[in-house]
CSV table of C-alpha atoms in Angstrom, one decimal:
chain,number,residue,atom,x,y,z
R,18,UNK,CA,-96.9,117.5,-42.7
R,19,UNK,CA,-94.1,115.0,-43.1
R,20,UNK,CA,-95.8,113.1,-45.9
R,21,UNK,CA,-94.4,115.7,-48.3
R,22,UNK,CA,-90.7,114.8,-47.6
R,23,UNK,CA,-89.7,114.1,-51.2
R,24,UNK,CA,-86.6,114.6,-53.3
R,25,UNK,CA,-86.6,117.5,-55.8
R,26,UNK,CA,-83.0,118.2,-56.6
R,27,UNK,CA,-82.3,115.5,-59.3
R,28,UNK,CA,-81.5,117.0,-62.7
R,29,UNK,CA,-83.2,115.6,-65.8
R,30,UNK,CA,-79.9,114.5,-67.3
R,31,UNK,CA,-79.0,112.4,-64.2
R,32,UNK,CA,-82.2,110.4,-63.5
R,33,UNK,CA,-80.7,107.0,-64.2
R,34,UNK,CA,-77.7,107.6,-62.0
R,35,UNK,CA,-79.9,108.8,-59.2
R,36,UNK,CA,-82.2,105.8,-59.4
R,37,UNK,CA,-79.2,103.5,-58.9
R,38,UNK,CA,-78.0,105.6,-55.9
R,39,UNK,CA,-81.5,105.6,-54.3
R,40,UNK,CA,-81.8,101.8,-54.7
R,41,UNK,CA,-78.4,101.3,-53.0
R,42,UNK,CA,-79.3,103.6,-50.2
R,43,UNK,CA,-82.7,102.0,-49.6
R,44,UNK,CA,-81.2,98.6,-49.6
R,45,UNK,CA,-78.9,99.7,-46.7
R,46,UNK,CA,-81.2,102.0,-44.7
R,47,UNK,CA,-84.8,100.8,-45.3
R,48,UNK,CA,-84.2,98.0,-42.7
R,49,UNK,CA,-83.1,100.7,-40.3
R,50,UNK,CA,-86.4,102.6,-40.9
R,51,UNK,CA,-88.3,99.4,-40.3
R,52,UNK,CA,-86.5,98.9,-37.1
R,53,UNK,CA,-87.6,102.3,-36.0
R,54,UNK,CA,-91.2,101.4,-36.6
R,55,UNK,CA,-90.7,98.2,-34.5
R,56,UNK,CA,-89.6,100.4,-31.6
R,57,UNK,CA,-93.2,101.1,-30.8
R,58,UNK,CA,-94.1,97.4,-30.4
R,59,UNK,CA,-91.4,96.0,-28.2
R,60,UNK,CA,-92.3,93.2,-25.8
R,61,UNK,CA,-92.2,93.7,-22.1
R,62,UNK,CA,-89.1,91.6,-22.1
R,63,UNK,CA,-87.3,94.1,-24.2
R,64,UNK,CA,-88.0,96.8,-21.6
R,65,UNK,CA,-86.6,94.8,-18.7
R,66,UNK,CA,-83.2,95.9,-17.3
R,67,UNK,CA,-80.3,94.1,-18.9
R,68,UNK,CA,-78.3,91.6,-17.0
R,69,UNK,CA,-75.0,93.5,-17.6
R,70,UNK,CA,-75.2,96.7,-15.7
R,71,UNK,CA,-72.9,99.7,-16.3
R,72,UNK,CA,-73.6,102.8,-14.2
R,73,UNK,CA,-77.3,103.3,-13.5
R,74,UNK,CA,-77.2,106.7,-15.2
R,75,UNK,CA,-76.4,105.0,-18.5
R,76,UNK,CA,-79.4,102.8,-18.2
R,77,UNK,CA,-81.6,105.7,-17.3
R,78,UNK,CA,-80.4,107.7,-20.3
R,79,UNK,CA,-80.9,104.7,-22.5
R,80,UNK,CA,-84.5,104.2,-21.3
R,81,UNK,CA,-85.3,107.9,-21.7
R,82,UNK,CA,-84.1,108.0,-25.2
R,83,UNK,CA,-86.0,104.9,-26.1
R,84,UNK,CA,-89.2,106.4,-24.8
R,85,UNK,CA,-88.7,109.6,-26.7
R,86,UNK,CA,-88.1,107.7,-29.9
R,87,UNK,CA,-91.5,106.1,-29.4
R,88,UNK,CA,-93.1,109.4,-28.9
R,89,UNK,CA,-91.6,110.9,-32.0
R,90,UNK,CA,-91.8,107.8,-34.2
R,91,UNK,CA,-93.7,109.5,-37.1
R,92,UNK,CA,-91.2,112.4,-37.2
R,93,UNK,CA,-88.2,110.0,-37.1
R,94,UNK,CA,-89.7,107.6,-39.7
R,95,UNK,CA,-90.4,110.3,-42.3
R,96,UNK,CA,-87.0,111.9,-41.7
R,97,UNK,CA,-85.4,108.5,-42.2
R,98,UNK,CA,-87.1,108.0,-45.5
R,99,UNK,CA,-85.9,111.4,-46.7
R,100,UNK,CA,-82.4,110.3,-45.7
R,101,UNK,CA,-82.9,107.1,-47.7
R,102,UNK,CA,-84.2,108.7,-50.8
R,103,UNK,CA,-82.4,112.0,-51.0
R,104,UNK,CA,-79.1,112.1,-49.2
R,105,UNK,CA,-75.8,111.8,-50.9
R,106,UNK,CA,-74.7,108.1,-50.9
R,107,UNK,CA,-71.1,108.8,-49.8
R,108,UNK,CA,-72.2,111.0,-47.0
R,109,UNK,CA,-74.7,108.4,-45.7
R,110,UNK,CA,-72.0,105.8,-45.9
R,111,UNK,CA,-69.8,108.0,-43.7
R,112,UNK,CA,-72.3,108.0,-40.9
R,113,UNK,CA,-73.6,104.5,-41.4
R,114,UNK,CA,-71.8,103.1,-38.3
R,115,UNK,CA,-73.8,105.5,-36.0
R,116,UNK,CA,-77.0,104.9,-37.9
R,117,UNK,CA,-76.6,101.2,-37.3
R,118,UNK,CA,-76.5,101.9,-33.6
R,119,UNK,CA,-80.1,103.2,-33.8
R,120,UNK,CA,-81.0,99.5,-33.8
R,121,UNK,CA,-79.7,99.3,-30.2
R,122,UNK,CA,-82.9,101.1,-29.1
R,123,UNK,CA,-85.1,98.5,-30.7
R,124,UNK,CA,-83.5,95.2,-29.7
R,125,UNK,CA,-83.8,93.2,-26.6
R,126,UNK,CA,-80.0,93.2,-26.0
R,127,UNK,CA,-79.6,96.7,-27.4
R,128,UNK,CA,-78.3,98.3,-24.2
R,129,UNK,CA,-75.4,95.9,-24.1
R,130,UNK,CA,-74.6,96.6,-27.7
R,131,UNK,CA,-74.7,100.4,-27.1
R,132,UNK,CA,-72.4,100.1,-24.1
R,133,UNK,CA,-69.9,98.0,-26.2
R,134,UNK,CA,-69.9,100.8,-28.8
R,135,UNK,CA,-69.1,103.5,-26.2
R,136,UNK,CA,-72.3,104.2,-24.4
R,137,UNK,CA,-75.1,106.8,-24.6
R,138,UNK,CA,-72.8,109.8,-24.5
R,139,UNK,CA,-70.7,108.6,-27.3
R,140,UNK,CA,-73.8,107.9,-29.4
R,141,UNK,CA,-75.0,111.5,-28.8
R,142,UNK,CA,-71.6,112.9,-29.7
R,143,UNK,CA,-71.5,110.9,-32.9
R,144,UNK,CA,-75.0,112.1,-33.9
R,145,UNK,CA,-73.9,115.7,-33.2
R,146,UNK,CA,-71.2,115.1,-35.7
R,147,UNK,CA,-73.9,114.8,-38.4
R,148,UNK,CA,-74.4,118.6,-38.1
R,149,UNK,CA,-71.0,119.0,-39.7
R,150,UNK,CA,-71.7,116.6,-42.6
R,151,UNK,CA,-71.4,117.9,-46.2
R,152,UNK,CA,-74.9,116.8,-47.1
R,153,UNK,CA,-77.8,119.0,-45.9
R,154,UNK,CA,-80.1,116.0,-45.6
R,155,UNK,CA,-77.7,114.3,-43.2
R,156,UNK,CA,-77.3,117.6,-41.3
R,157,UNK,CA,-81.0,118.0,-41.0
R,158,UNK,CA,-81.5,114.4,-39.9
R,159,UNK,CA,-78.9,114.9,-37.2
R,160,UNK,CA,-80.8,117.9,-35.9
R,161,UNK,CA,-84.0,116.0,-35.7
R,162,UNK,CA,-82.4,113.0,-34.0
R,163,UNK,CA,-80.7,115.2,-31.4
R,164,UNK,CA,-84.1,116.9,-30.7
R,165,UNK,CA,-85.9,113.6,-30.2
R,166,UNK,CA,-83.0,112.4,-27.9
R,167,UNK,CA,-83.9,115.5,-25.9
R,168,UNK,CA,-80.4,116.6,-24.9
R,169,UNK,CA,-80.5,120.4,-25.0
R,170,UNK,CA,-76.7,120.6,-24.6
R,171,UNK,CA,-76.5,120.5,-28.4
R,172,UNK,CA,-79.0,123.2,-29.2
R,173,UNK,CA,-76.3,125.8,-29.9
R,174,UNK,CA,-74.8,123.4,-32.4
R,175,UNK,CA,-78.2,123.0,-34.1
R,176,UNK,CA,-78.8,126.7,-34.1
R,177,UNK,CA,-75.7,127.2,-36.2
R,178,UNK,CA,-77.7,125.7,-39.1
R,179,UNK,CA,-79.9,128.8,-39.0
R,180,UNK,CA,-77.2,130.9,-40.4
R,181,UNK,CA,-78.2,133.3,-43.2
R,182,UNK,CA,-77.4,132.1,-46.7
R,183,UNK,CA,-77.0,134.4,-49.7
R,184,UNK,CA,-78.1,133.8,-53.2
R,185,UNK,CA,-81.4,133.8,-55.2
R,186,UNK,CA,-84.2,131.3,-54.6
R,187,UNK,CA,-83.6,128.0,-56.4
R,188,UNK,CA,-85.4,126.9,-59.5
R,189,UNK,CA,-88.7,125.0,-59.0
R,190,UNK,CA,-86.9,121.7,-59.7
R,191,UNK,CA,-84.5,122.3,-56.8
R,192,UNK,CA,-86.8,124.0,-54.3
R,193,UNK,CA,-88.3,121.1,-52.5
R,194,UNK,CA,-85.3,120.3,-50.4
R,195,UNK,CA,-83.4,123.7,-50.5
R,196,UNK,CA,-82.4,124.7,-47.0
R,197,UNK,CA,-83.6,121.3,-45.7
R,198,UNK,CA,-81.1,121.4,-42.9
R,199,UNK,CA,-82.1,124.9,-41.8
R,200,UNK,CA,-85.8,124.0,-41.8
R,201,UNK,CA,-85.1,120.8,-39.8
R,202,UNK,CA,-83.0,122.8,-37.3
R,203,UNK,CA,-85.9,125.1,-36.7
R,204,UNK,CA,-88.1,122.1,-36.0
R,205,UNK,CA,-85.5,120.6,-33.7
R,206,UNK,CA,-85.1,123.9,-31.7
R,207,UNK,CA,-88.9,124.0,-31.3
R,208,UNK,CA,-89.0,120.4,-30.0
R,209,UNK,CA,-86.2,121.4,-27.5
R,210,UNK,CA,-88.3,124.4,-26.3
R,211,UNK,CA,-85.4,126.8,-27.2
R,212,UNK,CA,-87.5,129.9,-27.0
R,213,UNK,CA,-84.4,132.1,-27.2
R,214,UNK,CA,-84.3,131.4,-31.0
R,215,UNK,CA,-88.0,132.3,-31.6
R,216,UNK,CA,-87.2,135.7,-33.2
R,217,UNK,CA,-84.8,134.1,-35.7
R,218,UNK,CA,-87.5,131.5,-36.5
R,219,UNK,CA,-90.0,134.3,-36.9
R,220,UNK,CA,-87.8,135.9,-39.5
R,221,UNK,CA,-87.7,132.6,-41.5
R,222,UNK,CA,-91.5,132.8,-41.9
R,223,UNK,CA,-90.8,135.4,-44.6
R,224,UNK,CA,-88.1,133.3,-46.4
R,225,UNK,CA,-88.5,132.6,-50.1
R,226,UNK,CA,-87.5,129.0,-49.4
R,227,UNK,CA,-90.3,126.4,-48.7
R,228,UNK,CA,-88.3,124.4,-46.1
R,229,UNK,CA,-87.5,127.6,-44.2
R,230,UNK,CA,-91.2,128.6,-43.9
R,231,UNK,CA,-92.2,125.0,-43.0
R,232,UNK,CA,-89.6,124.6,-40.4
R,233,UNK,CA,-90.1,128.0,-38.8
R,234,UNK,CA,-93.8,127.5,-38.4
R,235,UNK,CA,-93.5,124.1,-36.9
R,236,UNK,CA,-90.6,125.2,-34.7
R,237,UNK,CA,-92.5,128.1,-33.3
R,238,UNK,CA,-95.6,125.9,-32.7
R,239,UNK,CA,-93.6,123.2,-30.9
R,240,UNK,CA,-91.9,125.7,-28.6
R,241,UNK,CA,-95.2,127.3,-27.7
R,242,UNK,CA,-94.4,130.8,-29.0
R,243,UNK,CA,-98.0,131.9,-29.3
R,244,UNK,CA,-97.0,135.6,-29.7
R,245,UNK,CA,-96.0,134.7,-33.2
R,246,UNK,CA,-99.4,133.1,-34.1
R,247,UNK,CA,-100.4,136.1,-36.3
R,248,UNK,CA,-97.3,135.7,-38.3
R,249,UNK,CA,-97.8,132.0,-38.7
R,250,UNK,CA,-101.5,132.5,-39.6
R,251,UNK,CA,-100.4,134.5,-42.7
R,252,UNK,CA,-98.9,131.3,-44.1
R,253,UNK,CA,-102.4,129.8,-44.4
R,254,UNK,CA,-102.6,131.7,-47.7
R,255,UNK,CA,-99.2,130.5,-48.9
R,256,UNK,CA,-98.9,129.1,-52.4
R,257,UNK,CA,-97.3,125.9,-51.2
R,258,UNK,CA,-99.5,123.2,-49.6
R,259,UNK,CA,-96.7,122.0,-47.4
R,260,UNK,CA,-96.4,125.5,-45.9
R,261,UNK,CA,-100.2,125.8,-45.4
R,262,UNK,CA,-100.4,122.4,-43.6
R,263,UNK,CA,-97.4,123.2,-41.4
R,264,UNK,CA,-99.1,126.5,-40.4
R,265,UNK,CA,-102.2,124.6,-39.5
R,266,UNK,CA,-100.3,122.2,-37.3
R,267,UNK,CA,-98.4,125.0,-35.6
R,268,UNK,CA,-101.6,126.9,-34.8
R,269,UNK,CA,-103.1,123.8,-33.4
R,270,UNK,CA,-100.0,123.3,-31.3
R,271,UNK,CA,-100.4,126.8,-30.0
R,272,UNK,CA,-104.1,126.4,-29.3
R,273,UNK,CA,-104.8,129.4,-31.4
R,274,UNK,CA,-108.5,128.9,-31.8
R,275,UNK,CA,-109.0,132.4,-33.0
R,276,UNK,CA,-107.7,131.2,-36.4
R,277,UNK,CA,-110.2,128.3,-36.7
R,278,UNK,CA,-112.3,130.1,-39.2
R,279,UNK,CA,-109.4,130.7,-41.5
R,280,UNK,CA,-108.4,127.1,-41.2
R,281,UNK,CA,-111.9,126.0,-42.0
R,282,UNK,CA,-111.9,128.2,-45.1
R,283,UNK,CA,-109.2,125.9,-46.5
R,284,UNK,CA,-111.8,123.2,-47.1
R,285,UNK,CA,-112.8,125.1,-50.2
R,286,UNK,CA,-109.5,124.0,-51.7
R,287,UNK,CA,-109.6,120.7,-53.5
R,288,UNK,CA,-107.5,117.8,-52.2
R,289,UNK,CA,-107.0,115.8,-49.0
R,290,UNK,CA,-103.5,117.4,-48.7
R,291,UNK,CA,-105.3,120.4,-47.3
R,292,UNK,CA,-108.5,118.9,-45.9
R,293,UNK,CA,-106.9,116.3,-43.8
R,294,UNK,CA,-104.6,118.5,-41.7
R,295,UNK,CA,-107.3,121.2,-41.6
R,296,UNK,CA,-109.7,118.6,-40.1
R,297,UNK,CA,-107.2,117.5,-37.4
R,298,UNK,CA,-106.2,121.1,-36.6
R,299,UNK,CA,-109.9,122.0,-36.1
R,300,UNK,CA,-110.4,118.9,-33.9
R,301,UNK,CA,-107.3,119.9,-31.8
R,302,UNK,CA,-108.7,123.4,-31.4
R,303,UNK,CA,-112.1,121.9,-30.4
R,304,UNK,CA,-113.7,124.1,-33.1
R,305,UNK,CA,-117.0,122.4,-33.0
R,306,UNK,CA,-118.7,125.2,-34.8
R,307,UNK,CA,-116.9,124.1,-38.0
R,308,UNK,CA,-117.9,120.4,-37.7
R,309,UNK,CA,-120.3,120.8,-40.6
R,310,UNK,CA,-117.4,121.4,-43.0
R,311,UNK,CA,-115.7,118.2,-41.8
R,312,UNK,CA,-118.9,116.2,-41.9
R,313,UNK,CA,-119.4,117.1,-45.5
R,314,UNK,CA,-116.3,115.0,-46.3
R,315,UNK,CA,-118.0,111.9,-45.0
R,316,UNK,CA,-119.5,111.5,-48.5
R,317,UNK,CA,-116.0,111.6,-50.1
R,318,UNK,CA,-114.6,108.1,-50.5
R,319,UNK,CA,-111.0,109.4,-50.1
R,320,UNK,CA,-111.7,111.7,-47.2
R,321,UNK,CA,-114.3,109.9,-45.1
R,322,UNK,CA,-111.8,108.0,-43.0
R,323,UNK,CA,-109.9,111.0,-41.6
R,324,UNK,CA,-113.1,113.0,-41.4
R,325,UNK,CA,-114.6,110.4,-39.2
R,326,UNK,CA,-111.6,110.4,-36.9
R,327,UNK,CA,-111.6,114.2,-36.7
R,328,UNK,CA,-115.3,114.3,-35.8
R,329,UNK,CA,-114.7,111.7,-33.1
R,330,UNK,CA,-111.8,113.8,-31.7
């Protein structure tokens, strides 16, 4: 799903300038992304309580967030790379101080550093401020980060990003990231289990914007809104692969095995972009009656790896 996080809004007459901007952003933030990956391989020493001890509640919040960052490593990593490659340089610079605090959850003495910077609550409040940023990539990143932190106190702030927006659909060149923040907000609300927003997410399934449909499908899947499974299943015939794969993941999250046959039918489409998520969705739905379609991919040099894993699952 998240492997399709890529930048599509650069104009043909500004490619050189954008390359310079992207290089500068990557030089500053790629180490941050690497730090996030390291969060899943901390030593036992890194998990021991710190010698300096503010109120126990701070330590508990810190440890909980650290655990949630591990669980959602893939989601955070891909969102971080989108931030590196696509966000406006000036807006990233404006939130760089808070981004640098992300390291505090991956370092041995990170808890001490976080306390020195104001503590867990200050960190959360600073991330919430991302939602007011001028750049939609930064706003969307803030929504995802708050969701992985797991503090539902900010869900109303995130929901404001679902606001309706007028205007015609963007050109193909600009469509890949259009409404990025709204799509990420939908995903974030799903991760928070904010079922009260399910009807609004359902409406976004019909949006002309790719990121709206992607975010709405995933959000409904993550929040367990199975009553919307028929609406999500319609996206399996979408003209955008990213939307199709998001629908597959959502249906797998919902345990909607009644759509396994439709997911299996996607194998007729050429390309691992579809076959890989379809294989995993069928595995999660325990749709063994469709194992033959997955097994046929064992003869494909590019597909046999994930096909083997899916069959094993």
